[in-house]
Coordinates of C-alpha atoms in Angstrom, one line a residue:
M149 CA 1.6 76.9 -32.2
P150 CA 5.3 76.0 -32.9
G151 CA 8.2 78.4 -32.5
P152 CA 9.7 80.5 -35.3
D153 CA 10.9 78.6 -38.3
H154 CA 13.6 80.0 -40.5
T155 CA 13.6 77.2 -43.1
S156 CA 14.0 78.2 -46.7
G157 CA 11.4 80.2 -48.6
H158 CA 7.9 79.6 -49.7
R159 CA 7.6 82.5 -52.1
E160 CA 6.4 80.1 -54.8
Q161 CA 3.2 79.6 -52.7
A162 CA 2.0 83.3 -53.0
P163 CA 0.4 82.9 -56.4
L164 CA -1.5 79.9 -55.1
L165 CA -2.8 81.8 -52.1
L166 CA -4.2 84.9 -53.8
S167 CA -6.0 85.4 -57.1
S168 CA -4.7 88.0 -59.5
E169 CA -7.7 90.2 -58.6
C170 CA -6.9 90.0 -54.9
R171 CA -3.3 90.7 -55.6
L172 CA -4.2 93.8 -57.6
L173 CA -6.5 95.0 -54.8
L174 CA -3.8 94.4 -52.3
E175 CA -1.4 96.6 -54.0
Y176 CA -3.8 99.5 -53.9
V177 CA -3.9 99.4 -50.1
R178 CA -1.7 102.1 -48.5
D179 CA -1.0 100.1 -45.3
A180 CA 1.4 97.2 -45.2
V181 CA -0.5 93.9 -45.6
L182 CA 1.0 90.6 -44.4
L183 CA -0.5 87.2 -44.9
V184 CA 0.9 85.0 -42.2
R185 CA 0.6 81.3 -41.7
R186 CA -0.8 80.7 -38.3
S187 CA 0.9 77.3 -37.7
D188 CA 4.5 78.7 -37.8
G189 CA 4.2 82.4 -38.2
R190 CA 5.8 82.5 -41.6
I191 CA 5.0 85.4 -43.9
V192 CA 3.7 84.0 -47.1
T193 CA 2.4 87.1 -48.9
V194 CA 3.2 90.9 -48.7
N195 CA 2.2 94.0 -50.7
Q196 CA 4.4 96.8 -51.9
A197 CA 3.4 99.0 -49.0
A198 CA 5.0 96.4 -46.7
E199 CA 8.3 96.7 -48.6
M200 CA 8.2 100.5 -48.0
T201 CA 7.2 100.1 -44.4
Y202 CA 10.0 97.7 -43.5
G203 CA 12.7 98.8 -45.9
R204 CA 12.9 95.2 -47.3
S205 CA 12.1 93.6 -50.6
S206 CA 9.3 91.1 -50.8
D207 CA 11.9 88.4 -51.3
E208 CA 13.5 89.3 -48.0
L209 CA 10.1 89.5 -46.1
L210 CA 9.0 86.1 -47.4
Q211 CA 12.1 84.6 -45.7
L212 CA 11.0 85.9 -42.3
T213 CA 8.4 85.0 -39.7
V214 CA 6.2 87.6 -38.1
W215 CA 8.4 87.5 -34.9
D216 CA 11.4 88.6 -37.0
L217 CA 9.6 91.9 -37.5
L218 CA 9.3 92.7 -33.8
H219 CA 11.6 95.3 -32.4
P220 CA 13.8 93.9 -29.6
S221 CA 12.3 96.5 -27.2
V222 CA 8.9 94.7 -27.3
V223 CA 10.1 91.1 -27.3
D224 CA 9.9 89.0 -24.1
P225 CA 12.8 86.6 -24.5
S226 CA 10.9 84.0 -22.5
N227 CA 7.9 84.3 -24.8
P228 CA 8.8 86.0 -28.1
R229 CA 5.3 85.5 -29.6
D230 CA 3.4 87.3 -26.8
T231 CA 3.3 90.7 -28.4
T232 CA 1.8 89.4 -31.6
R233 CA -1.4 88.6 -29.8
A234 CA -1.5 85.4 -31.9
G235 CA -3.5 83.5 -29.3
E236 CA -6.3 86.1 -29.3
I237 CA -6.7 86.5 -33.1
D238 CA -10.0 85.1 -34.4
E239 CA -12.4 85.8 -37.2
Q240 CA -13.6 89.0 -35.4
G241 CA -10.1 90.4 -35.5
V242 CA -7.8 92.1 -33.0
L243 CA -6.5 95.7 -33.0
F244 CA -3.3 96.4 -31.1
R245 CA -0.2 98.5 -31.1
S246 CA 3.4 97.3 -31.3
I247 CA 6.8 98.3 -32.4
H248 CA 8.2 96.7 -35.5
L249 CA 11.8 96.5 -36.9
H250 CA 12.9 98.5 -39.9
A251 CA 15.8 97.1 -42.0
D252 CA 18.0 99.9 -40.7
G253 CA 17.4 98.9 -37.1
R254 CA 15.1 101.6 -36.0
G255 CA 11.8 100.9 -34.4
I256 CA 8.5 101.6 -36.3
P257 CA 5.5 102.3 -34.1
V258 CA 2.6 100.4 -35.7
E259 CA -1.1 99.7 -35.3
V260 CA -1.9 96.1 -36.3
N261 CA -5.4 94.9 -37.3
A262 CA -5.1 91.1 -37.5
R263 CA -7.9 88.7 -38.5
L264 CA -8.0 85.0 -38.9
A265 CA -8.9 83.7 -42.4
G266 CA -8.9 80.3 -44.1
T267 CA -6.9 79.7 -47.3
D268 CA -6.6 76.4 -49.0
G269 CA -7.4 74.6 -45.8
D270 CA -4.5 76.2 -43.9
A271 CA -5.3 78.8 -41.2
M272 CA -3.9 82.2 -42.2
I273 CA -3.7 85.5 -40.4
V274 CA -4.3 88.7 -42.4
A275 CA -2.4 91.5 -40.7
V276 CA -2.9 95.1 -41.8
V277 CA 0.0 97.1 -40.4
R278 CA -0.2 100.8 -40.3
D279 CA 2.9 102.9 -39.6
V280 CA 1.7 105.4 -36.9
S281 CA 4.9 107.3 -36.5
D282 CA 3.4 110.5 -37.7
R283 CA 0.3 110.0 -35.5
I284 CA 2.4 109.4 -32.4
R285 CA 4.5 112.4 -33.2
I286 CA 1.4 114.5 -33.6
E287 CA 0.0 113.1 -30.4
R288 CA 3.2 113.9 -28.5
E289 CA 3.2 117.4 -30.0
L290 CA -0.4 117.9 -28.9
A291 CA 0.3 116.5 -25.5
A292 CA 3.3 118.8 -25.2
A293 CA 1.2 121.7 -26.4
Y294 CA -1.6 120.9 -23.9
E295 CA 1.0 120.6 -21.1
E296 CA 2.4 124.0 -22.1
I297 CA -1.1 125.5 -22.2
D298 CA -1.8 123.9 -18.8
Q299 CA 1.3 125.4 -17.4
I300 CA 0.5 128.9 -18.8
F301 CA -3.0 128.6 -17.4
E302 CA -1.9 127.5 -14.0
T303 CA 1.0 129.9 -13.6
A304 CA -0.7 133.0 -15.2
A305 CA -0.4 136.1 -13.0
D306 CA -4.1 136.9 -13.8
G307 CA -7.0 134.9 -12.3
M308 CA -8.6 132.8 -15.1
R309 CA -11.7 130.6 -15.3
I310 CA -13.7 128.8 -17.9
V311 CA -17.5 129.1 -17.7
D312 CA -20.1 127.2 -19.7
R313 CA -23.3 128.4 -21.2
D314 CA -25.2 127.6 -18.0
Y315 CA -22.9 129.8 -15.9
L316 CA -21.2 126.8 -14.4
V317 CA -17.5 127.1 -13.7
L318 CA -15.5 124.3 -15.6
R319 CA -12.0 125.2 -14.6
V320 CA -10.0 127.8 -12.6
N321 CA -6.3 128.5 -12.1
E322 CA -4.3 128.9 -8.9
T323 CA -4.3 132.8 -9.2
F324 CA -8.1 132.8 -9.4
V325 CA -8.3 130.6 -6.3
R326 CA -6.2 133.1 -4.3
M327 CA -7.9 136.1 -5.7
A328 CA -11.5 134.9 -5.1
G329 CA -10.7 133.4 -1.7
V330 CA -12.2 130.0 -2.5
S331 CA -10.8 126.5 -2.9
R332 CA -10.7 124.9 -6.4
D333 CA -13.3 122.4 -5.4
E334 CA -15.7 125.2 -4.2
A335 CA -15.3 127.1 -7.5
V336 CA -15.5 124.3 -10.0
G337 CA -19.1 123.2 -10.5
A338 CA -20.6 126.3 -8.9
K339 CA -22.3 129.2 -10.7
C340 CA -19.8 131.9 -11.7
Y341 CA -21.6 134.6 -9.8
E342 CA -21.6 132.5 -6.6
T343 CA -17.8 132.5 -6.1
F344 CA -16.6 135.8 -7.8
G345 CA -19.6 137.9 -8.6
G346 CA -19.9 141.5 -9.4
D347 CA -22.1 144.4 -10.5
M348 CA -22.3 143.0 -14.1
C349 CA -23.8 139.7 -13.0
D350 CA -27.4 139.1 -14.1
T351 CA -27.5 142.2 -16.4
D352 CA -27.2 142.7 -20.1
D353 CA -23.5 143.5 -19.6
C354 CA -22.8 140.0 -18.3
P355 CA -19.8 138.9 -20.4
L356 CA -21.3 135.5 -21.1
R357 CA -24.5 137.1 -22.5
R358 CA -22.5 139.4 -24.6
I359 CA -20.3 136.7 -26.1
L360 CA -23.4 134.4 -26.8
A361 CA -25.0 137.5 -28.4
G362 CA -22.2 137.6 -31.0
E363 CA -19.4 139.7 -29.5
D364 CA -15.9 138.4 -30.3
S365 CA -14.6 139.6 -27.0
C366 CA -15.3 142.1 -24.3
T367 CA -13.0 144.0 -21.9
Y368 CA -14.3 146.1 -19.0
E369 CA -13.5 147.2 -15.4
A370 CA -15.7 145.8 -12.6
L371 CA -15.7 145.4 -8.9
K372 CA -15.6 141.6 -8.1
R373 CA -16.4 140.3 -4.6
T374 CA -14.4 137.6 -2.9
R375 CA -15.9 135.0 -0.6
D376 CA -15.6 137.3 2.4
G377 CA -17.2 140.2 0.6
T378 CA -14.1 142.2 -0.1
A379 CA -14.4 144.2 -3.3
I380 CA -11.5 144.0 -5.8
P381 CA -11.3 146.3 -8.8
C382 CA -10.5 144.1 -11.8
L383 CA -9.9 144.5 -15.5
V384 CA -11.9 141.7 -17.0
A385 CA -11.4 140.2 -20.4
A386 CA -13.7 137.6 -21.8
R387 CA -13.5 135.5 -25.0
P388 CA -15.5 132.7 -26.5
F389 CA -14.5 129.2 -25.3
V390 CA -14.9 127.1 -28.5
R391 CA -15.0 123.3 -28.9
D392 CA -15.5 121.6 -32.3
G393 CA -16.5 125.0 -33.8
E394 CA -19.2 125.6 -31.3
I395 CA -19.2 128.3 -28.5
I396 CA -19.7 126.3 -25.3
G397 CA -18.9 129.1 -22.9
I398 CA -16.3 131.8 -22.2
I399 CA -12.8 132.1 -20.9
E400 CA -12.5 135.0 -18.4
D401 CA -9.3 136.7 -17.4
F402 CA -9.2 138.8 -14.1
R403 CA -6.4 141.3 -13.5
D404 CA -6.4 142.9 -10.0
I405 CA -6.0 146.7 -10.7
T406 CA -6.2 147.8 -7.0
E407 CA -2.7 149.4 -7.2
R408 CA -3.6 151.1 -10.5
K409 CA -6.8 152.5 -9.0
Q410 CA -5.0 153.7 -5.9
A411 CA -2.4 155.5 -8.1
E412 CA -5.2 157.0 -10.2
E413 CA -6.9 158.3 -7.1
R414 CA -3.7 159.7 -5.8
A415 CA -3.1 161.4 -9.1
Q416 CA -6.6 162.8 -9.2
H417 CA -6.2 164.0 -5.6
L418 CA -2.9 165.7 -6.4
A419 CA -4.5 167.4 -9.4
A420 CA -7.3 168.9 -7.4
H421 CA -5.5 169.6 -4.1
D422 CA -2.7 171.8 -2.8
A423 CA 0.5 169.8 -2.2
L424 CA 1.5 171.7 0.9
T425 CA -1.7 171.9 2.9
G426 CA -3.9 169.1 1.3
L427 CA -6.7 171.6 0.8
P428 CA -8.6 171.9 -2.5
N429 CA -6.7 174.0 -5.0
R430 CA -7.9 176.7 -7.4
L431 CA -9.2 174.1 -9.9
L432 CA -11.4 172.2 -7.4
F433 CA -12.6 175.4 -5.7
S434 CA -13.7 176.8 -9.1
D435 CA -15.7 173.7 -9.9
R436 CA -17.5 173.9 -6.5
L437 CA -18.0 177.6 -6.8
E438 CA -19.8 177.1 -10.2
V439 CA -22.1 174.5 -8.7
A440 CA -22.9 176.8 -5.8
L441 CA -23.6 179.7 -8.2
A442 CA -26.0 177.6 -10.2
Q443 CA -27.9 176.7 -7.1
A444 CA -27.9 180.3 -5.8
S445 CA -29.1 181.6 -9.2
R446 CA -32.1 179.3 -9.0
G447 CA -32.9 180.5 -5.5
D448 CA -32.1 177.1 -4.0
A449 CA -29.5 178.3 -1.5
G450 CA -27.6 181.3 -0.4
L451 CA -23.9 181.9 -1.1
A452 CA -21.0 183.8 0.3
V453 CA -17.2 183.8 -0.3
L454 CA -14.5 184.7 2.2
F455 CA -11.2 185.8 0.8
C456 CA -8.4 185.4 3.4
D457 CA -4.8 186.7 3.3
V458 CA -2.1 185.9 5.9
D459 CA -1.1 189.3 7.3
N460 CA 2.5 188.6 8.3
L461 CA 3.7 185.6 6.3
K462 CA 6.5 187.5 4.6
A463 CA 7.9 188.6 7.9
I464 CA 7.8 185.0 9.2
N465 CA 9.6 183.7 6.0
D466 CA 12.2 186.5 6.2
S467 CA 13.0 186.0 9.9
L468 CA 12.4 182.3 10.5
G469 CA 12.8 180.8 7.0
H470 CA 10.5 179.4 4.4
R471 CA 10.3 176.0 6.2
V472 CA 8.7 177.6 9.2
G473 CA 6.5 179.6 6.8
D474 CA 5.3 176.4 5.3
E475 CA 4.5 175.0 8.8
V476 CA 2.4 178.1 9.5
L477 CA 0.4 177.7 6.3
H478 CA -0.1 174.0 7.0
T479 CA -1.3 174.8 10.6
L480 CA -3.6 177.6 9.3
A481 CA -5.1 175.2 6.8
Q482 CA -6.0 172.7 9.6
R483 CA -7.5 175.5 11.8
L484 CA -9.6 177.0 9.0
S485 CA -10.9 173.6 8.1
G486 CA -11.9 173.0 11.7
A487 CA -13.7 176.4 11.9
V488 CA -16.2 175.9 9.0
R489 CA -19.2 173.7 8.5
K490 CA -19.2 170.4 6.7
A491 CA -20.8 171.8 3.5
D492 CA -18.2 174.6 3.3
T493 CA -15.0 174.5 1.3
V494 CA -11.6 175.9 2.4
A495 CA -9.1 176.2 -0.5
R496 CA -5.6 177.5 -1.0
L497 CA -5.2 179.6 -4.1
G498 CA -1.5 179.9 -3.6
G499 CA 1.1 181.8 -1.7
D500 CA -0.6 183.3 1.4
E501 CA -4.1 183.4 0.0
F502 CA -7.0 181.2 1.2
V503 CA -10.6 181.3 0.1
I504 CA -13.7 179.8 1.8
L505 CA -16.9 178.9 0.0
L506 CA -20.1 179.1 2.0
P507 CA -22.7 177.5 -0.3
A508 CA -25.5 177.6 2.4
A509 CA -24.9 181.1 3.8
H510 CA -28.2 182.7 4.7
G511 CA -27.3 186.4 4.5
V512 CA -24.7 188.6 6.0
D513 CA -25.1 187.5 9.6
D514 CA -24.5 183.9 8.7
A515 CA -21.4 184.7 6.8
L516 CA -20.1 187.0 9.6
S517 CA -20.6 184.2 12.1
V518 CA -18.3 181.9 10.1
A519 CA -15.8 184.6 9.4
R520 CA -15.4 185.4 13.1
K521 CA -14.8 181.7 13.9
V522 CA -12.2 181.7 11.2
L523 CA -10.4 184.8 12.6
E524 CA -10.5 183.3 16.1
A525 CA -9.2 179.9 14.9
A526 CA -6.3 181.5 13.0
G527 CA -5.0 183.3 16.0
A528 CA -5.7 180.6 18.6
G529 CA -3.0 178.5 20.2
E530 CA 0.8 178.5 20.2
G531 CA 3.4 176.7 18.3
A532 CA 3.3 176.4 14.5
G533 CA 0.8 179.2 14.1
R534 CA 3.6 181.6 15.1
G535 CA 1.0 184.3 15.8
A536 CA -0.2 184.6 12.2
T537 CA -3.3 186.6 11.6
L538 CA -5.7 187.0 8.7
S539 CA -7.4 189.8 6.8
V540 CA -10.8 188.5 5.6
G541 CA -13.0 189.9 2.9
I542 CA -16.6 188.7 2.6
A543 CA -18.7 188.9 -0.5
I544 CA -22.4 188.0 -0.4
Y545 CA -24.0 186.7 -3.6
R546 CA -26.0 189.1 -5.6
E547 CA -28.3 188.2 -8.5
G548 CA -26.3 188.2 -11.7
D549 CA -23.0 187.4 -10.0
D550 CA -20.6 185.1 -11.7
A551 CA -17.4 183.5 -10.3
S552 CA -15.2 186.4 -11.4
S553 CA -17.4 189.2 -9.9
L554 CA -18.0 187.4 -6.6
L555 CA -14.3 186.7 -6.1
S556 CA -13.4 190.2 -7.1
R557 CA -15.7 191.8 -4.5
A558 CA -14.3 189.4 -1.8
D559 CA -10.8 190.3 -2.8
E560 CA -11.6 194.0 -2.6
A561 CA -13.1 193.6 0.8
M562 CA -9.9 191.7 2.0
Y563 CA -7.7 194.5 0.9
E564 CA -9.8 196.9 2.8
A565 CA -9.4 194.8 5.9
K566 CA -5.7 194.7 5.4
Q567 CA -5.5 198.5 5.1
Q568 CA -7.2 198.6 8.5
G569 CA -4.2 196.8 10.0
G570 CA -5.2 193.2 9.4
N571 CA -6.6 190.6 11.8
S572 CA -10.0 192.0 10.8
L573 CA -12.9 191.4 8.4
V574 CA -14.8 193.5 5.9
V575 CA -18.2 192.7 4.3
N576 CA -19.0 193.6 0.6
A577 CA -22.7 192.7 0.5

């Protein structure tokens, strides 16, 4: 095939090459259509779409060869015809991409569908040229969007994974790998419950089942277990994973809420415990007393309450200061807790008042036994106790007692013990 020939035009040949019907049909084609003579690459027929594509009139185009339409960026100077794929074009046709030259000098990314055809005994190539600038722009935008999504997925602070309808993990991010304690290869392809399972797995609350049953999304708290068995409290959010309009699985997001749970536990502890001594406060004691009263009223267990008041705390505060007084209260709290049984509750009501709940006290003797241990523990040892003593009032449960009446009788008994000089106990049976 000879090289490019720029001899004067052959526009007068166009009416001979195509019938009026073919010419009319050609003008309805939205893509540029070039009829190119195979022997020398000369363009012999074009449609109006070609004029728009290349920014040239048909007269200008018919003065060119197909190689004149190539952008310099795709031309090999040693073989300028190479990118036209001329040697490969046959009756079956060839589809390839290239960059053509607009009249203003810019490159036009094109997709060329070229096919060999015979016209008046001269081999011709019919080239349908589609400007794919918009397609490439969209492809680039999509590629950039996918890259951005990939970056968000991989750098997300939460663990993320994609699970298909058969519970197989399709993809995980780096945070998930660290959180679950597994490698990416171990997680992908495994069942979701094998690498980061939890209490929801294989139940109706499983997020995959809920999504496939029609829920748009689900958010819940769950304990998820790592590879080594460590339980991690997580806030889990699951949404449908859709492809071509069909739900093919779910996307799960796992947020480690360990610190939040610890903060909640600390807050709950502070709400129910005395800040100075760490003992249950009035609120928690009242709850436990109500439970014990319900059991006692059914005859399931005995019940007694010890009301304790520190005899000389005011003198300690006045002479040694409130810091030492606080140390005394803290030490007494530890000693009282050590003197009672596991089922019993020692609480601080405030100031110098402690109360002890004995939910399994079997009569007066049982309550007295514990009370004597409490008195002994309070006065034992040296140091922070500073010789503090207690006045203890004991109230034994009577049928019909409520919390107010039981505490009132214990308080009255305590005042009677204090009137006797303190460091003593009185029973109000």
